[in-house]
Short mmCIF file of C-alpha atoms in Angstrom, two decimals:
data_model
loop_
_atom_site.label_atom_id
_atom_site.label_comp_id
_atom_site.label_asym_id
_atom_site.label_seq_id
_atom_site.Cartn_x
_atom_site.Cartn_y
_atom_site.Cartn_z
CA MET A 1 94.44 74.71 127.03
CA GLN A 2 97.46 76.76 125.98
CA LYS A 3 99.95 75.05 123.74
CA GLN A 4 103.65 75.48 124.45
CA ALA A 5 106.57 74.55 122.26
CA ILE A 6 108.70 71.82 123.81
CA PHE A 7 112.25 71.26 122.58
CA GLN A 8 114.07 68.00 123.17
CA SER A 9 117.31 69.86 123.82
CA LYS A 10 117.88 73.10 125.70
CA LEU A 11 120.43 74.17 123.08
CA LEU A 12 118.05 73.74 120.12
CA PRO A 13 116.23 77.13 120.54
CA TYR A 14 119.56 78.94 120.70
CA ALA A 15 120.80 77.03 117.65
CA LEU A 16 117.70 78.07 115.70
CA VAL A 17 118.15 81.74 116.61
CA ALA A 18 121.94 81.75 116.16
CA PRO A 19 122.02 82.29 112.34
CA GLN A 20 119.80 85.38 112.56
CA LEU A 21 121.76 86.75 115.50
CA ALA A 22 125.02 86.16 113.62
CA ILE A 23 123.74 88.10 110.60
CA VAL A 24 122.61 91.01 112.78
CA LEU A 25 125.87 91.10 114.70
CA ILE A 26 128.11 90.84 111.63
CA PHE A 27 126.26 93.14 109.24
CA PHE A 28 124.77 95.71 111.64
CA TYR A 29 126.26 95.93 115.12
CA TRP A 30 129.88 95.30 114.10
CA PRO A 31 129.89 97.96 111.31
CA ALA A 32 128.04 100.37 113.62
CA LEU A 33 130.67 99.84 116.32
CA GLN A 34 133.45 100.37 113.78
CA ALA A 35 131.81 103.61 112.64
CA VAL A 36 131.61 104.89 116.22
CA ILE A 37 135.30 104.09 116.78
CA GLN A 38 136.33 105.64 113.45
CA SER A 39 134.42 108.85 114.26
CA PHE A 40 136.92 109.59 117.06
CA LEU A 41 139.96 109.07 114.82
CA LEU A 42 141.77 111.22 112.28
CA GLN A 43 144.03 109.87 109.53
CA ASP A 44 146.71 111.77 107.69
CA ALA A 45 146.47 112.47 103.98
CA PHE A 46 148.39 109.29 103.06
CA GLY A 47 146.63 106.98 105.52
CA LEU A 48 149.87 106.07 107.25
CA SER A 49 149.07 107.25 110.77
CA THR A 50 145.92 107.61 112.87
CA SER A 51 145.40 109.86 115.86
CA PHE A 52 142.66 109.95 118.50
CA VAL A 53 140.93 113.34 118.32
CA TRP A 54 137.95 112.83 120.65
CA PHE A 55 134.95 114.87 119.40
CA ASP A 56 136.83 117.07 116.91
CA ASN A 57 135.15 115.41 113.92
CA TYR A 58 131.71 116.13 115.38
CA LEU A 59 132.60 119.72 116.29
CA GLU A 60 133.92 120.32 112.79
CA LEU A 61 130.69 119.00 111.30
CA PHE A 62 128.46 121.24 113.39
CA SER A 63 130.57 124.24 112.41
CA GLU A 64 129.91 123.65 108.70
CA ARG A 65 126.96 125.38 107.12
CA ALA A 66 126.89 122.79 104.33
CA TYR A 67 126.15 120.03 106.84
CA PHE A 68 123.10 121.84 108.25
CA GLU A 69 121.91 122.47 104.71
CA ALA A 70 122.22 118.74 104.03
CA ILE A 71 120.15 118.01 107.14
CA LEU A 72 117.35 120.36 106.07
CA ARG A 73 117.51 118.98 102.54
CA THR A 74 117.22 115.42 103.84
CA PHE A 75 114.18 116.22 105.96
CA PHE A 76 112.52 117.99 103.04
CA PHE A 77 113.20 115.06 100.71
CA SER A 78 111.94 112.57 103.30
CA PHE A 79 108.71 114.50 103.87
CA ALA A 80 108.05 114.99 100.16
CA ILE A 81 108.82 111.37 99.23
CA ALA A 82 106.79 109.90 102.10
CA VAL A 83 103.72 112.10 101.54
CA SER A 84 103.65 111.72 97.75
CA SER A 85 104.29 107.97 97.69
CA LEU A 86 101.76 107.24 100.45
CA SER A 87 99.09 109.45 98.86
CA PHE A 88 99.35 107.97 95.38
CA ALA A 89 99.63 104.42 96.73
CA LEU A 90 96.47 104.85 98.82
CA LEU A 91 94.61 106.28 95.83
CA LEU A 92 95.67 103.37 93.61
CA ALA A 93 94.84 100.82 96.32
CA VAL A 94 91.32 102.23 96.78
CA MET A 95 90.76 102.08 93.02
CA ALA A 96 92.20 98.57 92.69
CA ASP A 97 90.08 97.29 95.59
CA LYS A 98 86.90 97.91 93.63
CA PRO A 99 85.27 94.99 91.75
CA LEU A 100 86.67 95.66 88.30
CA ARG A 101 87.22 93.37 85.34
CA GLY A 102 90.89 92.45 85.15
CA SER A 103 91.63 93.80 88.62
CA MET A 104 94.22 91.08 89.27
CA LEU A 105 96.17 92.20 86.21
CA TYR A 106 96.10 95.82 87.38
CA ARG A 107 97.30 94.85 90.84
CA THR A 108 100.16 92.78 89.43
CA LEU A 109 101.30 95.60 87.15
CA LEU A 110 101.21 98.09 90.02
CA ILE A 111 103.43 95.86 92.16
CA TRP A 112 106.09 95.29 89.50
CA PRO A 113 108.01 98.59 89.91
CA TYR A 114 109.06 97.58 93.42
CA ALA A 115 111.26 94.86 91.91
CA VAL A 116 113.35 97.49 90.13
CA ALA A 117 116.61 98.38 91.89
CA PRO A 118 117.11 102.07 92.88
CA PRO A 119 120.03 102.65 90.45
CA VAL A 120 117.91 101.24 87.62
CA VAL A 121 115.08 103.58 88.64
CA GLY A 122 117.52 106.48 88.38
CA VAL A 123 118.61 105.40 84.90
CA LEU A 124 115.01 105.05 83.72
CA TRP A 125 113.96 108.49 84.92
CA ILE A 126 117.08 110.26 83.72
CA PHE A 127 116.49 108.81 80.24
CA MET A 128 112.89 109.99 80.29
CA LEU A 129 113.65 113.47 81.63
CA HIS A 130 117.16 114.14 80.36
CA PRO A 131 117.22 117.72 79.02
CA SER A 132 118.43 116.70 75.56
CA LEU A 133 117.71 112.96 75.23
CA GLY A 134 114.61 112.52 77.39
CA VAL A 135 111.32 111.58 75.80
CA LEU A 136 109.23 113.55 78.29
CA SER A 137 111.56 116.55 78.09
CA ARG A 138 110.39 117.19 74.54
CA TYR A 139 106.81 117.63 75.74
CA LEU A 140 107.96 119.93 78.55
CA ARG A 141 109.82 122.10 76.07
CA ALA A 142 106.76 122.08 73.82
CA LEU A 143 104.77 123.47 76.75
CA GLY A 144 107.29 126.27 77.15
CA ILE A 145 108.98 124.85 80.27
CA ASP A 146 112.73 125.39 80.39
CA TRP A 147 113.56 121.94 81.76
CA ASN A 148 117.20 121.30 82.62
CA PRO A 149 117.80 119.43 85.90
CA LEU A 150 121.52 119.28 85.12
CA LEU A 151 121.76 123.03 85.81
CA ASP A 152 118.66 123.85 87.87
CA GLY A 153 118.85 122.63 91.47
CA ASP A 154 115.09 122.85 92.10
CA GLN A 155 114.32 120.78 89.03
CA ALA A 156 116.94 118.22 90.02
CA ALA A 157 115.38 117.95 93.49
CA ALA A 158 111.93 117.50 91.95
CA LEU A 159 113.30 114.78 89.68
CA ILE A 160 114.83 112.91 92.64
CA ILE A 161 111.59 113.14 94.63
CA LEU A 162 109.56 111.96 91.64
CA ALA A 163 111.80 108.95 90.96
CA ALA A 164 112.12 107.94 94.63
CA ALA A 165 108.37 108.24 95.26
CA TRP A 166 107.58 106.21 92.13
CA LYS A 167 109.91 103.46 93.34
CA GLN A 168 108.14 103.26 96.73
CA ILE A 169 104.54 103.48 95.52
CA SER A 170 104.37 99.76 94.71
CA TYR A 171 105.50 98.76 98.20
CA ASN A 172 102.94 101.06 99.83
CA PHE A 173 100.25 99.92 97.41
CA LEU A 174 100.74 96.30 98.42
CA PHE A 175 100.20 97.01 102.12
CA PHE A 176 97.33 99.42 101.54
CA LEU A 177 95.55 96.86 99.38
CA ALA A 178 96.00 94.19 102.04
CA GLY A 179 94.70 96.61 104.67
CA LEU A 180 91.63 97.49 102.59
CA GLN A 181 90.80 93.85 101.98
CA SER A 182 91.01 93.11 105.72
CA ILE A 183 88.30 95.68 106.56
CA PRO A 184 84.98 93.89 107.19
CA ARG A 185 82.49 94.63 104.45
CA SER A 186 79.69 94.60 107.01
CA VAL A 187 81.10 97.80 108.55
CA LEU A 188 81.08 99.61 105.21
CA GLU A 189 77.62 98.29 104.40
CA ALA A 190 76.31 99.51 107.75
CA ALA A 191 77.73 102.98 107.06
CA ALA A 192 76.10 102.95 103.61
CA ILE A 193 72.74 101.97 105.10
CA ASP A 194 73.06 104.89 107.53
CA GLY A 195 73.28 107.19 104.52
CA ALA A 196 77.02 107.90 104.45
CA ARG A 197 78.28 108.73 100.97
CA PRO A 198 81.43 107.03 99.56
CA MET A 199 83.75 109.90 100.47
CA ARG A 200 82.36 110.13 104.00
CA ARG A 201 82.60 106.35 104.41
CA PHE A 202 86.26 106.51 103.42
CA TRP A 203 87.25 109.26 105.89
CA THR A 204 85.11 108.09 108.83
CA VAL A 205 85.38 104.31 108.46
CA THR A 206 88.05 103.13 106.04
CA PHE A 207 90.81 105.62 106.84
CA PRO A 208 90.71 105.14 110.66
CA LEU A 209 90.78 101.35 110.21
CA LEU A 210 93.85 101.76 107.97
CA SER A 211 95.74 103.73 110.63
CA PRO A 212 97.94 100.77 111.73
CA THR A 213 99.00 100.24 108.10
CA ILE A 214 99.59 103.97 107.59
CA PHE A 215 101.69 104.16 110.76
CA PHE A 216 103.83 101.20 109.68
CA LEU A 217 104.32 102.60 106.18
CA LEU A 218 105.16 106.05 107.55
CA VAL A 219 108.07 104.60 109.53
CA VAL A 220 109.24 102.49 106.58
CA ASN A 221 109.02 105.37 104.10
CA ILE A 222 111.04 107.74 106.27
CA VAL A 223 113.79 105.14 106.69
CA TYR A 224 113.65 104.54 102.93
CA ALA A 225 113.99 108.24 102.17
CA PHE A 226 116.95 108.57 104.53
CA PHE A 227 118.94 105.59 103.26
CA ASP A 228 117.63 103.81 100.17
CA THR A 229 117.53 106.90 97.95
CA PHE A 230 121.33 106.81 97.73
CA GLY A 231 121.31 104.71 94.55
CA ILE A 232 118.84 107.04 92.83
CA ILE A 233 120.81 110.18 93.75
CA ASP A 234 124.15 108.65 92.74
CA THR A 235 122.79 107.55 89.38
CA MET A 236 120.86 110.69 88.49
CA THR A 237 122.62 113.75 89.91
CA ARG A 238 125.57 112.65 92.12
CA GLY A 239 124.43 115.26 94.61
CA GLY A 240 124.45 118.12 92.12
CA PRO A 241 124.02 120.57 90.67
CA GLY A 242 125.75 122.62 93.33
CA LYS A 243 124.97 120.01 96.03
CA SER A 244 121.27 120.77 95.67
CA THR A 245 120.43 117.05 95.92
CA GLU A 246 123.14 116.01 98.39
CA THR A 247 121.39 114.34 101.31
CA LEU A 248 123.00 113.09 104.51
CA VAL A 249 123.55 109.55 103.27
CA TYR A 250 125.14 110.79 100.04
CA LYS A 251 127.33 113.25 101.96
CA VAL A 252 128.65 110.34 104.02
CA TYR A 253 129.67 108.66 100.77
CA SER A 254 131.12 111.73 99.09
CA ASP A 255 133.15 112.88 102.11
CA GLY A 256 134.34 109.40 103.01
CA LEU A 257 134.98 107.55 99.76
CA LEU A 258 135.47 110.44 97.37
CA GLY A 259 136.97 112.99 99.76
CA GLY A 260 139.01 110.55 101.84
CA ASN A 261 137.89 112.09 105.15
CA LEU A 262 137.02 108.85 106.91
CA GLY A 263 136.72 110.39 110.39
CA SER A 264 134.16 112.97 109.31
CA SER A 265 132.30 110.39 107.24
CA ALA A 266 132.09 108.04 110.22
CA ALA A 267 130.86 110.85 112.46
CA GLN A 268 128.17 111.69 109.90
CA SER A 269 127.04 108.06 109.76
CA VAL A 270 126.76 107.93 113.56
CA ILE A 271 124.71 111.15 113.62
CA LEU A 272 122.50 109.83 110.81
CA MET A 273 121.89 106.60 112.71
CA ILE A 274 120.97 108.52 115.86
CA MET A 275 118.62 110.78 113.91
CA VAL A 276 116.74 107.84 112.40
CA ILE A 277 116.46 106.15 115.81
CA VAL A 278 115.13 109.36 117.39
CA LEU A 279 112.63 109.93 114.56
CA THR A 280 111.37 106.36 114.83
CA GLY A 281 111.05 106.73 118.59
CA ILE A 282 109.09 109.98 118.22
CA GLN A 283 106.73 108.31 115.78
CA PHE A 284 106.11 105.40 118.13
CA ARG A 285 105.72 107.79 121.09
CA PHE A 286 103.34 110.35 119.61
CA VAL A 287 102.02 109.25 116.19
CA GLU A 288 101.02 105.79 117.41
CA ARG A 289 98.52 107.43 119.80
CA LYS A 290 96.41 108.27 116.74
CA VAL A 291 96.43 104.66 115.58
CA THR A 292 93.25 102.64 116.01
CA TYR A 293 93.88 98.92 116.48
#
């Protein structure tokens, strides 16, 4: 017999959903609508008058080489952050899932970094790898590495990827560990009885059964790399040196708030939102086919 929720009043279900809908409408749909409207407007230098310019802000963006460079840079950062954070998190989860003494302590310590805010992560890593004050920079110089992310764009990009991936490893670790613990032990024991070695058991049994978790984390990590790395970039490099770490989300901030070009900034935010929606749709359309539920 199927149970069905029965409400005494027809308005009660709508009243229960209303707070969540209000939050979504106020903090997502309303700002998104304002950004779309602002992307068709152009203000003068003093902000006294506004004119409707249709798609001029979009056409100006697509005529800038710097904007296409920011797009490529964002995709590169997203790929590098997602792959590195997922790989290390899966490795740590597999190790923590083993019956070890003090495993609960290890798991707790591995989850802690997720509680650190992105700007704080940037401060921590810039103190460790600052060219003159960093603790780890001394060892790099001792190894003969000319480490200076304040002047070298490639080193600054590597520092951003390292800090952003470290921040996300704890989140991925938590889901991977839950996914590993949900795999029936009888399946792994059957594979072991058939003679499969640990590495073969992982790739033929464990990894396919983790595919729903991997798919979910892939979507989350790409969204994280597109948006939530803003605090790390602003704290560590501010898009420099020479805009080598300026991603799309930071360009929206620099052009809008710092440059005062609100129309172009709004157009960039609309394009960024469309790109994330399209990427998520592509993942659900094609990548999900490889997922085993």
